[in-house]
Amino acid sequence: MKRSLSIEFSRVTEAAALAAFAWLGRGNKNAADDAAVKAMRLILNQMEIRGEVVIGEGEIDEAPMLYIGEKIGLSRPEDEEITIAVDPIDGTRMTALGQANALSVLAAGGKETFLKAPDMYMEKMVVGNEAKGMIDLNLSLEQNLRRVASKKGKLLSQLTMAILDKPRHGKIIAEMQQLGVRVIAIPDGDVAAAVQCCLPEAELDMLYGIGGAPEGIVAAAAVRALGGDMQAKLIPRNQVKGNTLENFAFAEKEISRCEALNVPINAVLKLEDLVRDDNLVFSATGITTGDLLNGIKRKGNLATTETLLIRGRSRTIRKIQSSHYLDRKDADLYRLMNI
């Protein structure tokens, strides 16, 4: 992927974050997500790429989401062929409630870079470079933590693990705390925590838990670019949310989609299965301030953003601070950023 094209993807997450920010604290997560999707699509369709969304927020019948299989970009013969994994808002509820750590994120790569999978649940485990090769989802979480602690020369009581604060994780959190592990329970949005595990100054030793597959693939791109390690499993909805008729119906669709894509369910996927090469770029823009990025600050028609941009091949990490004058030069984008 061209270096100049890599930089362009920062504009995509910046636009989505600015559009979502217009809905900050207004209690309507669907409206925030819709605005972010539309802004992201608008900028992507202006780019000199022949793009395809390979993992997103739904299927074609669920538009206006950026759906799996959607074609984006100017799509001229001379344009570079790109695949994209997107999550216009990682933390829609946090945006709606004005809470910390909400991001707009995407990963872009070559034609075969990313695993193609449905929007479903994914069990994830992430560690940084120091513990690379020490995780195995076929083992218990305690065994994995002990392996990571041994590799890093730490006691269990010196490990810090991030996990989504969901009812499905309540027992796990209690068990890890009993082992002496420091547990950071995050309300939503596990992409930022996955990235934090792999940064040079990382304070998190591991991310574990069941979250969304789109977030998992986007996170895997950053993990690979930063030299970390990750394993995952795709899990049908009924195994996560319970055996109701509705959940069984969802699960049947998920299983059917996985079969069509030749993707295994309940099987360990290694990092190289999730992201197959380093021809990628990861971009994340803060919507609200968190541990990874500063959120948007706006005064009148001037807004400032902070974006993390990582290139896989060079393992270059950039933090980009930008000022945006929100005038009416692009009427469609202006409307999304102002409600």
mmCIF file of C-alpha atoms in Angstrom:
data_model
loop_
_atom_site.group_PDB
_atom_site.id
_atom_site.type_symbol
_atom_site.label_atom_id
_atom_site.label_comp_id
_atom_site.label_asym_id
_atom_site.label_seq_id
_atom_site.Cartn_x
_atom_site.Cartn_y
_atom_site.Cartn_z
ATOM 1 C CA MET A 1 0.000 0.000 0.000
ATOM 2 C CA LYS A 2 1.332 3.434 -0.933
ATOM 3 C CA ARG A 3 2.507 5.569 1.992
ATOM 4 C CA SER A 4 0.453 8.529 0.732
ATOM 5 C CA LEU A 5 -2.657 6.360 0.645
ATOM 6 C CA SER A 6 -2.026 5.232 4.222
ATOM 7 C CA ILE A 7 -2.189 8.822 5.440
ATOM 8 C CA GLU A 8 -5.505 9.302 3.644
ATOM 9 C CA PHE A 9 -7.193 6.763 5.910
ATOM 10 C CA SER A 10 -6.697 9.095 8.876
ATOM 11 C CA ARG A 11 -9.160 11.452 7.160
ATOM 12 C CA VAL A 12 -11.758 8.678 7.181
ATOM 13 C CA THR A 13 -11.689 8.038 10.927
ATOM 14 C CA GLU A 14 -11.440 11.781 11.637
ATOM 15 C CA ALA A 15 -14.630 12.444 9.653
ATOM 16 C CA ALA A 16 -16.471 9.579 11.360
ATOM 17 C CA ALA A 17 -15.356 10.746 14.807
ATOM 18 C CA LEU A 18 -16.423 14.336 14.125
ATOM 19 C CA ALA A 19 -19.844 13.187 12.928
ATOM 20 C CA ALA A 20 -20.263 10.959 15.999
ATOM 21 C CA PHE A 21 -19.174 13.802 18.284
ATOM 22 C CA ALA A 22 -22.238 15.779 17.232
ATOM 23 C CA TRP A 23 -24.265 13.143 19.130
ATOM 24 C CA LEU A 24 -22.044 13.037 22.196
ATOM 25 C CA GLY A 25 -24.044 12.675 25.411
ATOM 26 C CA ARG A 26 -27.417 12.812 23.649
ATOM 27 C CA GLY A 27 -28.412 9.276 24.608
ATOM 28 C CA ASN A 28 -28.979 8.063 21.048
ATOM 29 C CA LYS A 29 -26.280 5.554 20.119
ATOM 30 C CA ASN A 30 -28.014 4.536 16.874
ATOM 31 C CA ALA A 31 -28.052 8.120 15.605
ATOM 32 C CA ALA A 32 -24.369 8.530 16.509
ATOM 33 C CA ASP A 33 -23.476 5.301 14.695
ATOM 34 C CA ASP A 34 -25.546 6.279 11.648
ATOM 35 C CA ALA A 35 -23.782 9.648 11.410
ATOM 36 C CA ALA A 36 -20.340 8.035 11.741
ATOM 37 C CA VAL A 37 -21.155 5.422 9.071
ATOM 38 C CA LYS A 38 -22.338 8.054 6.609
ATOM 39 C CA ALA A 39 -19.275 10.251 7.183
ATOM 40 C CA MET A 40 -16.919 7.298 6.817
ATOM 41 C CA ARG A 41 -18.620 6.167 3.599
ATOM 42 C CA LEU A 42 -18.529 9.702 2.189
ATOM 43 C CA ILE A 43 -14.757 10.051 2.597
ATOM 44 C CA LEU A 44 -13.992 6.474 1.517
ATOM 45 C CA ASN A 45 -15.907 7.007 -1.720
ATOM 46 C CA GLN A 46 -13.711 10.016 -2.521
ATOM 47 C CA MET A 47 -10.506 7.982 -2.267
ATOM 48 C CA GLU A 48 -8.473 6.697 -5.208
ATOM 49 C CA ILE A 49 -9.057 3.038 -4.371
ATOM 50 C CA ARG A 50 -10.990 0.018 -5.582
ATOM 51 C CA GLY A 51 -12.194 -0.914 -2.119
ATOM 52 C CA GLU A 52 -14.337 -3.580 -0.518
ATOM 53 C CA VAL A 53 -15.568 -3.880 3.056
ATOM 54 C CA VAL A 54 -14.625 -7.407 4.149
ATOM 55 C CA ILE A 55 -15.824 -7.103 7.710
ATOM 56 C CA GLY A 56 -18.211 -4.458 8.952
ATOM 57 C CA GLU A 57 -21.413 -3.987 10.849
ATOM 58 C CA GLY A 58 -23.785 -6.181 8.883
ATOM 59 C CA GLU A 59 -24.876 -7.667 5.584
ATOM 60 C CA ILE A 60 -26.167 -5.869 2.503
ATOM 61 C CA ASP A 61 -29.778 -5.897 3.715
ATOM 62 C CA GLU A 62 -28.765 -3.970 6.842
ATOM 63 C CA ALA A 63 -27.658 -0.773 5.035
ATOM 64 C CA PRO A 64 -26.983 2.137 5.779
ATOM 65 C CA MET A 65 -24.268 0.288 7.696
ATOM 66 C CA LEU A 66 -20.934 -0.223 5.973
ATOM 67 C CA TYR A 67 -21.910 -3.763 5.107
ATOM 68 C CA ILE A 68 -19.794 -6.786 4.229
ATOM 69 C CA GLY A 69 -19.151 -6.817 0.493
ATOM 70 C CA GLU A 70 -19.864 -3.109 -0.025
ATOM 71 C CA LYS A 71 -17.756 -1.545 -2.793
ATOM 72 C CA ILE A 72 -16.160 1.789 -1.939
ATOM 73 C CA GLY A 73 -13.801 4.301 -3.523
ATOM 74 C CA LEU A 74 -13.599 5.856 -6.981
ATOM 75 C CA SER A 75 -13.003 2.323 -8.322
ATOM 76 C CA ARG A 76 -11.125 3.308 -11.479
ATOM 77 C CA PRO A 77 -8.957 0.709 -13.251
ATOM 78 C CA GLU A 78 -5.758 2.456 -12.172
ATOM 79 C CA ASP A 79 -6.745 2.642 -8.481
ATOM 80 C CA GLU A 80 -5.203 0.329 -5.895
ATOM 81 C CA GLU A 81 -7.263 -2.667 -4.764
ATOM 82 C CA ILE A 82 -7.931 -2.400 -1.029
ATOM 83 C CA THR A 83 -9.923 -4.359 1.552
ATOM 84 C CA ILE A 84 -11.236 -2.681 4.671
ATOM 85 C CA ALA A 85 -12.367 -3.770 8.139
ATOM 86 C CA VAL A 86 -14.375 -1.051 9.859
ATOM 87 C CA ASP A 87 -15.982 -0.067 13.117
ATOM 88 C CA PRO A 88 -17.237 3.515 12.683
ATOM 89 C CA ILE A 89 -17.692 3.788 16.470
ATOM 90 C CA ASP A 90 -15.991 1.420 18.878
ATOM 91 C CA GLY A 91 -18.050 2.401 21.907
ATOM 92 C CA THR A 92 -21.441 3.628 20.663
ATOM 93 C CA ARG A 93 -22.912 3.510 24.175
ATOM 94 C CA MET A 94 -19.951 5.461 25.546
ATOM 95 C CA THR A 95 -20.517 8.112 22.875
ATOM 96 C CA ALA A 96 -24.227 8.315 23.654
ATOM 97 C CA LEU A 97 -23.514 8.676 27.379
ATOM 98 C CA GLY A 98 -20.476 10.934 27.025
ATOM 99 C CA GLN A 99 -18.123 8.359 28.548
ATOM 100 C CA ALA A 100 -14.391 7.881 27.942
ATOM 101 C CA ASN A 101 -12.553 5.729 25.389
ATOM 102 C CA ALA A 102 -14.895 5.942 22.368
ATOM 103 C CA LEU A 103 -13.051 5.697 19.034
ATOM 104 C CA SER A 104 -13.645 5.608 15.311
ATOM 105 C CA VAL A 105 -11.456 2.854 13.837
ATOM 106 C CA LEU A 106 -10.610 1.059 10.615
ATOM 107 C CA ALA A 107 -7.955 -1.207 9.159
ATOM 108 C CA ALA A 108 -7.115 -1.305 5.463
ATOM 109 C CA GLY A 109 -4.962 -3.802 3.607
ATOM 110 C CA GLY A 110 -4.398 -5.745 0.418
ATOM 111 C CA LYS A 111 -6.882 -8.010 -1.333
ATOM 112 C CA GLU A 112 -6.266 -11.056 0.879
ATOM 113 C CA THR A 113 -5.023 -9.377 4.062
ATOM 114 C CA PHE A 114 -8.026 -9.843 6.362
ATOM 115 C CA LEU A 115 -10.139 -12.801 7.401
ATOM 116 C CA LYS A 116 -13.632 -12.528 5.940
ATOM 117 C CA ALA A 117 -16.162 -13.261 8.669
ATOM 118 C CA PRO A 118 -19.738 -12.318 9.606
ATOM 119 C CA ASP A 119 -20.612 -9.679 12.198
ATOM 120 C CA MET A 120 -20.907 -11.995 15.217
ATOM 121 C CA TYR A 121 -19.329 -12.680 18.608
ATOM 122 C CA MET A 122 -15.627 -13.381 18.913
ATOM 123 C CA GLU A 123 -13.594 -14.635 21.872
ATOM 124 C CA LYS A 124 -10.271 -12.769 21.919
ATOM 125 C CA MET A 125 -6.949 -12.915 23.693
ATOM 126 C CA VAL A 126 -4.243 -10.313 23.054
ATOM 127 C CA VAL A 127 -0.725 -9.819 24.432
ATOM 128 C CA GLY A 128 2.197 -7.619 23.462
ATOM 129 C CA ASN A 129 5.507 -8.564 21.887
ATOM 130 C CA GLU A 130 7.120 -9.650 25.187
ATOM 131 C CA ALA A 131 4.626 -12.505 25.553
ATOM 132 C CA LYS A 132 4.343 -13.429 21.880
ATOM 133 C CA GLY A 133 3.885 -17.176 21.381
ATOM 134 C CA MET A 134 2.726 -17.770 24.963
ATOM 135 C CA ILE A 135 -1.060 -17.669 24.495
ATOM 136 C CA ASP A 136 -3.316 -20.562 23.523
ATOM 137 C CA LEU A 137 -7.119 -20.403 23.647
ATOM 138 C CA ASN A 138 -7.215 -24.188 23.931
ATOM 139 C CA LEU A 139 -5.838 -23.721 27.466
ATOM 140 C CA SER A 140 -7.656 -22.182 30.419
ATOM 141 C CA LEU A 141 -7.381 -18.457 31.081
ATOM 142 C CA GLU A 142 -5.443 -19.156 34.276
ATOM 143 C CA GLN A 143 -2.911 -21.260 32.372
ATOM 144 C CA ASN A 144 -2.491 -18.486 29.825
ATOM 145 C CA LEU A 145 -1.968 -15.893 32.535
ATOM 146 C CA ARG A 146 0.646 -18.057 34.245
ATOM 147 C CA ARG A 147 2.489 -18.557 30.933
ATOM 148 C CA VAL A 148 2.464 -14.819 30.242
ATOM 149 C CA ALA A 149 3.614 -14.021 33.787
ATOM 150 C CA SER A 150 6.472 -16.500 33.502
ATOM 151 C CA LYS A 151 7.586 -15.110 30.140
ATOM 152 C CA LYS A 152 7.504 -11.528 31.429
ATOM 153 C CA GLY A 153 9.189 -12.368 34.720
ATOM 154 C CA LYS A 154 6.194 -11.305 36.794
ATOM 155 C CA LEU A 155 4.023 -12.716 39.536
ATOM 156 C CA LEU A 156 0.316 -13.194 38.817
ATOM 157 C CA SER A 157 -0.336 -10.322 41.225
ATOM 158 C CA GLN A 158 1.756 -8.082 38.978
ATOM 159 C CA LEU A 159 -0.302 -8.789 35.848
ATOM 160 C CA THR A 160 -2.989 -6.425 34.546
ATOM 161 C CA MET A 161 -5.755 -7.797 32.342
ATOM 162 C CA ALA A 162 -8.466 -5.820 30.520
ATOM 163 C CA ILE A 163 -11.909 -7.323 29.893
ATOM 164 C CA LEU A 164 -15.315 -6.028 28.844
ATOM 165 C CA ASP A 165 -17.555 -5.368 31.829
ATOM 166 C CA LYS A 166 -20.415 -7.618 30.708
ATOM 167 C CA PRO A 167 -22.548 -10.100 32.670
ATOM 168 C CA ARG A 168 -21.022 -12.958 30.654
ATOM 169 C CA HIS A 169 -17.628 -12.067 32.140
ATOM 170 C CA GLY A 170 -18.711 -11.682 35.779
ATOM 171 C CA LYS A 171 -17.497 -15.102 36.910
ATOM 172 C CA ILE A 172 -14.220 -14.751 35.013
ATOM 173 C CA ILE A 173 -13.511 -11.361 36.590
ATOM 174 C CA ALA A 174 -14.116 -12.754 40.084
ATOM 175 C CA GLU A 175 -11.878 -15.774 39.452
ATOM 176 C CA MET A 176 -9.010 -13.657 38.116
ATOM 177 C CA GLN A 177 -9.260 -11.280 41.063
ATOM 178 C CA GLN A 178 -9.083 -14.242 43.436
ATOM 179 C CA LEU A 179 -5.841 -15.238 41.713
ATOM 180 C CA GLY A 180 -4.514 -11.765 42.488
ATOM 181 C CA VAL A 181 -4.621 -10.479 38.897
ATOM 182 C CA ARG A 182 -5.429 -6.792 38.518
ATOM 183 C CA VAL A 183 -8.547 -6.638 36.331
ATOM 184 C CA ILE A 184 -9.489 -3.510 34.371
ATOM 185 C CA ALA A 185 -13.174 -3.871 33.458
ATOM 186 C CA ILE A 186 -14.024 -1.630 30.513
ATOM 187 C CA PRO A 187 -17.659 -0.784 29.710
ATOM 188 C CA ASP A 188 -17.392 -1.140 25.921
ATOM 189 C CA GLY A 189 -14.871 -0.843 23.131
ATOM 190 C CA ASP A 190 -12.064 -3.375 23.326
ATOM 191 C CA VAL A 191 -10.024 -2.142 20.335
ATOM 192 C CA ALA A 192 -8.268 0.533 22.388
ATOM 193 C CA ALA A 193 -7.346 -2.018 25.079
ATOM 194 C CA ALA A 194 -5.963 -4.424 22.463
ATOM 195 C CA VAL A 195 -3.754 -1.669 21.060
ATOM 196 C CA GLN A 196 -2.624 -0.640 24.536
ATOM 197 C CA CYS A 197 -1.386 -4.194 25.219
ATOM 198 C CA CYS A 198 1.047 -3.878 22.322
ATOM 199 C CA LEU A 199 2.427 -0.351 22.606
ATOM 200 C CA PRO A 200 6.046 0.017 23.764
ATOM 201 C CA GLU A 201 4.961 1.698 27.015
ATOM 202 C CA ALA A 202 2.160 -0.832 27.633
ATOM 203 C CA GLU A 203 0.760 -1.128 31.153
ATOM 204 C CA LEU A 204 -1.769 -3.808 30.156
ATOM 205 C CA ASP A 205 -0.407 -7.356 29.984
ATOM 206 C CA MET A 206 -3.431 -8.978 28.334
ATOM 207 C CA LEU A 207 -6.858 -8.378 26.846
ATOM 208 C CA TYR A 208 -9.360 -11.212 27.124
ATOM 209 C CA GLY A 209 -13.084 -11.585 26.563
ATOM 210 C CA ILE A 210 -15.962 -12.056 24.155
ATOM 211 C CA GLY A 211 -16.812 -9.063 21.992
ATOM 212 C CA GLY A 212 -17.567 -8.268 18.370
ATOM 213 C CA ALA A 213 -15.804 -9.842 15.396
ATOM 214 C CA PRO A 214 -15.441 -6.557 13.442
ATOM 215 C CA GLU A 215 -13.625 -5.026 16.406
ATOM 216 C CA GLY A 216 -11.554 -8.205 16.637
ATOM 217 C CA ILE A 217 -10.291 -8.011 13.054
ATOM 218 C CA VAL A 218 -9.561 -4.280 13.325
ATOM 219 C CA ALA A 219 -7.697 -4.894 16.590
ATOM 220 C CA ALA A 220 -5.776 -7.797 15.023
ATOM 221 C CA ALA A 221 -4.448 -5.437 12.353
ATOM 222 C CA ALA A 222 -2.984 -3.158 15.026
ATOM 223 C CA VAL A 223 -1.673 -6.128 17.021
ATOM 224 C CA ARG A 224 0.139 -7.514 13.978
ATOM 225 C CA ALA A 225 1.533 -4.104 13.016
ATOM 226 C CA LEU A 226 2.853 -3.612 16.550
ATOM 227 C CA GLY A 227 4.425 -7.078 16.812
ATOM 228 C CA GLY A 228 2.004 -8.441 19.402
ATOM 229 C CA ASP A 229 0.075 -11.709 19.439
ATOM 230 C CA MET A 230 -3.602 -12.606 19.322
ATOM 231 C CA GLN A 231 -5.861 -15.645 19.139
ATOM 232 C CA ALA A 232 -9.619 -15.698 18.582
ATOM 233 C CA LYS A 233 -12.676 -17.901 18.126
ATOM 234 C CA LEU A 234 -15.937 -17.089 16.339
ATOM 235 C CA ILE A 235 -18.842 -18.004 18.628
ATOM 236 C CA PRO A 236 -22.545 -18.277 17.680
ATOM 237 C CA ARG A 237 -24.912 -15.923 19.465
ATOM 238 C CA ASN A 238 -26.802 -18.583 21.416
ATOM 239 C CA GLN A 239 -23.585 -19.743 23.113
ATOM 240 C CA VAL A 240 -23.003 -16.209 24.385
ATOM 241 C CA LYS A 241 -26.499 -14.836 25.013
ATOM 242 C CA GLY A 242 -28.422 -17.999 25.908
ATOM 243 C CA ASN A 243 -30.569 -20.606 24.195
ATOM 244 C CA THR A 244 -33.657 -18.591 23.266
ATOM 245 C CA LEU A 245 -35.553 -19.001 19.985
ATOM 246 C CA GLU A 246 -34.354 -15.578 18.844
ATOM 247 C CA ASN A 247 -30.731 -16.385 19.632
ATOM 248 C CA PHE A 248 -30.963 -19.759 17.890
ATOM 249 C CA ALA A 249 -32.299 -18.003 14.774
ATOM 250 C CA PHE A 250 -29.379 -15.555 14.871
ATOM 251 C CA ALA A 251 -26.936 -18.413 15.383
ATOM 252 C CA GLU A 252 -28.270 -20.367 12.404
ATOM 253 C CA LYS A 253 -27.663 -17.342 10.156
ATOM 254 C CA GLU A 254 -24.173 -16.868 11.577
ATOM 255 C CA ILE A 255 -23.273 -20.519 11.083
ATOM 256 C CA SER A 256 -24.628 -20.430 7.522
ATOM 257 C CA ARG A 257 -22.555 -17.324 6.722
ATOM 258 C CA CYS A 258 -19.425 -18.891 8.210
ATOM 259 C CA GLU A 259 -19.948 -22.025 6.111
ATOM 260 C CA ALA A 260 -20.332 -19.879 2.979
ATOM 261 C CA LEU A 261 -17.106 -18.053 3.807
ATOM 262 C CA ASN A 262 -15.331 -21.289 4.820
ATOM 263 C CA VAL A 263 -14.589 -19.899 8.283
ATOM 264 C CA PRO A 264 -14.639 -22.323 11.252
ATOM 265 C CA ILE A 265 -16.782 -21.743 14.341
ATOM 266 C CA ASN A 266 -15.489 -22.447 17.865
ATOM 267 C CA ALA A 267 -12.014 -23.124 16.460
ATOM 268 C CA VAL A 268 -8.852 -21.252 17.404
ATOM 269 C CA LEU A 269 -7.809 -18.651 14.857
ATOM 270 C CA LYS A 270 -4.221 -17.464 15.184
ATOM 271 C CA LEU A 271 -3.053 -13.943 14.393
ATOM 272 C CA GLU A 272 -1.862 -15.000 10.939
ATOM 273 C CA ASP A 273 -5.370 -16.359 10.234
ATOM 274 C CA LEU A 274 -6.969 -13.058 11.199
ATOM 275 C CA VAL A 275 -4.479 -10.824 9.395
ATOM 276 C CA ARG A 276 -2.371 -12.578 6.769
ATOM 277 C CA ASP A 277 0.327 -10.004 5.950
ATOM 278 C CA ASP A 278 1.806 -6.667 6.975
ATOM 279 C CA ASN A 279 0.445 -4.731 3.980
ATOM 280 C CA LEU A 280 -1.919 -2.782 6.187
ATOM 281 C CA VAL A 281 -2.699 0.460 7.933
ATOM 282 C CA PHE A 282 -4.605 0.949 11.185
ATOM 283 C CA SER A 283 -6.276 4.263 11.973
ATOM 284 C CA ALA A 284 -8.136 5.296 15.128
ATOM 285 C CA THR A 285 -9.480 8.738 16.029
ATOM 286 C CA GLY A 286 -10.618 9.578 19.532
ATOM 287 C CA ILE A 287 -14.231 10.653 19.961
ATOM 288 C CA THR A 288 -14.008 10.953 23.742
ATOM 289 C CA THR A 289 -10.783 11.162 25.722
ATOM 290 C CA GLY A 290 -9.414 7.841 26.932
ATOM 291 C CA ASP A 291 -6.227 6.000 27.788
ATOM 292 C CA LEU A 292 -5.214 5.666 24.134
ATOM 293 C CA LEU A 293 -6.229 8.977 22.545
ATOM 294 C CA ASN A 294 -7.552 12.418 23.376
ATOM 295 C CA GLY A 295 -11.123 13.067 22.376
ATOM 296 C CA ILE A 296 -12.471 15.815 20.155
ATOM 297 C CA LYS A 297 -12.461 19.379 21.419
ATOM 298 C CA ARG A 298 -14.687 21.853 19.662
ATOM 299 C CA LYS A 299 -15.076 25.604 19.960
ATOM 300 C CA GLY A 300 -17.478 27.160 17.525
ATOM 301 C CA ASN A 301 -16.522 26.097 14.020
ATOM 302 C CA LEU A 302 -13.066 24.800 15.006
ATOM 303 C CA ALA A 303 -12.558 21.215 16.130
ATOM 304 C CA THR A 304 -9.351 19.381 17.052
ATOM 305 C CA THR A 305 -8.808 15.640 16.729
ATOM 306 C CA GLU A 306 -6.114 13.155 17.705
ATOM 307 C CA THR A 307 -5.512 10.104 15.510
ATOM 308 C CA LEU A 308 -3.289 7.052 15.928
ATOM 309 C CA LEU A 309 -1.999 5.825 12.560
ATOM 310 C CA ILE A 310 0.077 2.627 12.321
ATOM 311 C CA ARG A 311 1.675 1.213 9.157
ATOM 312 C CA GLY A 312 2.273 -2.521 9.192
ATOM 313 C CA ARG A 313 5.269 -2.822 6.887
ATOM 314 C CA SER A 314 7.362 -0.122 8.530
ATOM 315 C CA ARG A 315 5.822 -0.543 12.015
ATOM 316 C CA THR A 316 5.593 3.260 12.107
ATOM 317 C CA ILE A 317 3.410 4.711 14.853
ATOM 318 C CA ARG A 318 2.137 8.247 14.344
ATOM 319 C CA LYS A 319 -0.083 10.415 16.497
ATOM 320 C CA ILE A 320 -1.663 13.102 14.363
ATOM 321 C CA GLN A 321 -3.240 16.191 15.894
ATOM 322 C CA SER A 322 -5.439 18.032 13.428
ATOM 323 C CA SER A 323 -7.501 21.212 13.406
ATOM 324 C CA HIS A 324 -10.699 21.182 11.367
ATOM 325 C CA TYR A 325 -12.629 24.251 10.272
ATOM 326 C CA LEU A 326 -16.167 22.960 9.956
ATOM 327 C CA ASP A 327 -17.476 25.199 7.214
ATOM 328 C CA ARG A 328 -19.880 24.432 4.400
ATOM 329 C CA LYS A 329 -17.351 23.545 1.673
ATOM 330 C CA ASP A 330 -18.577 19.951 1.837
ATOM 331 C CA ALA A 331 -22.272 20.344 2.562
ATOM 332 C CA ASP A 332 -22.948 16.644 3.175
ATOM 333 C CA LEU A 333 -20.112 16.306 5.705
ATOM 334 C CA TYR A 334 -20.997 19.617 7.346
ATOM 335 C CA ARG A 335 -24.560 18.405 7.911
ATOM 336 C CA LEU A 336 -23.336 15.207 9.625
ATOM 337 C CA MET A 337 -21.048 17.161 11.942
ATOM 338 C CA ASN A 338 -23.739 19.626 13.004
ATOM 339 C CA ILE A 339 -27.157 18.661 14.374
#
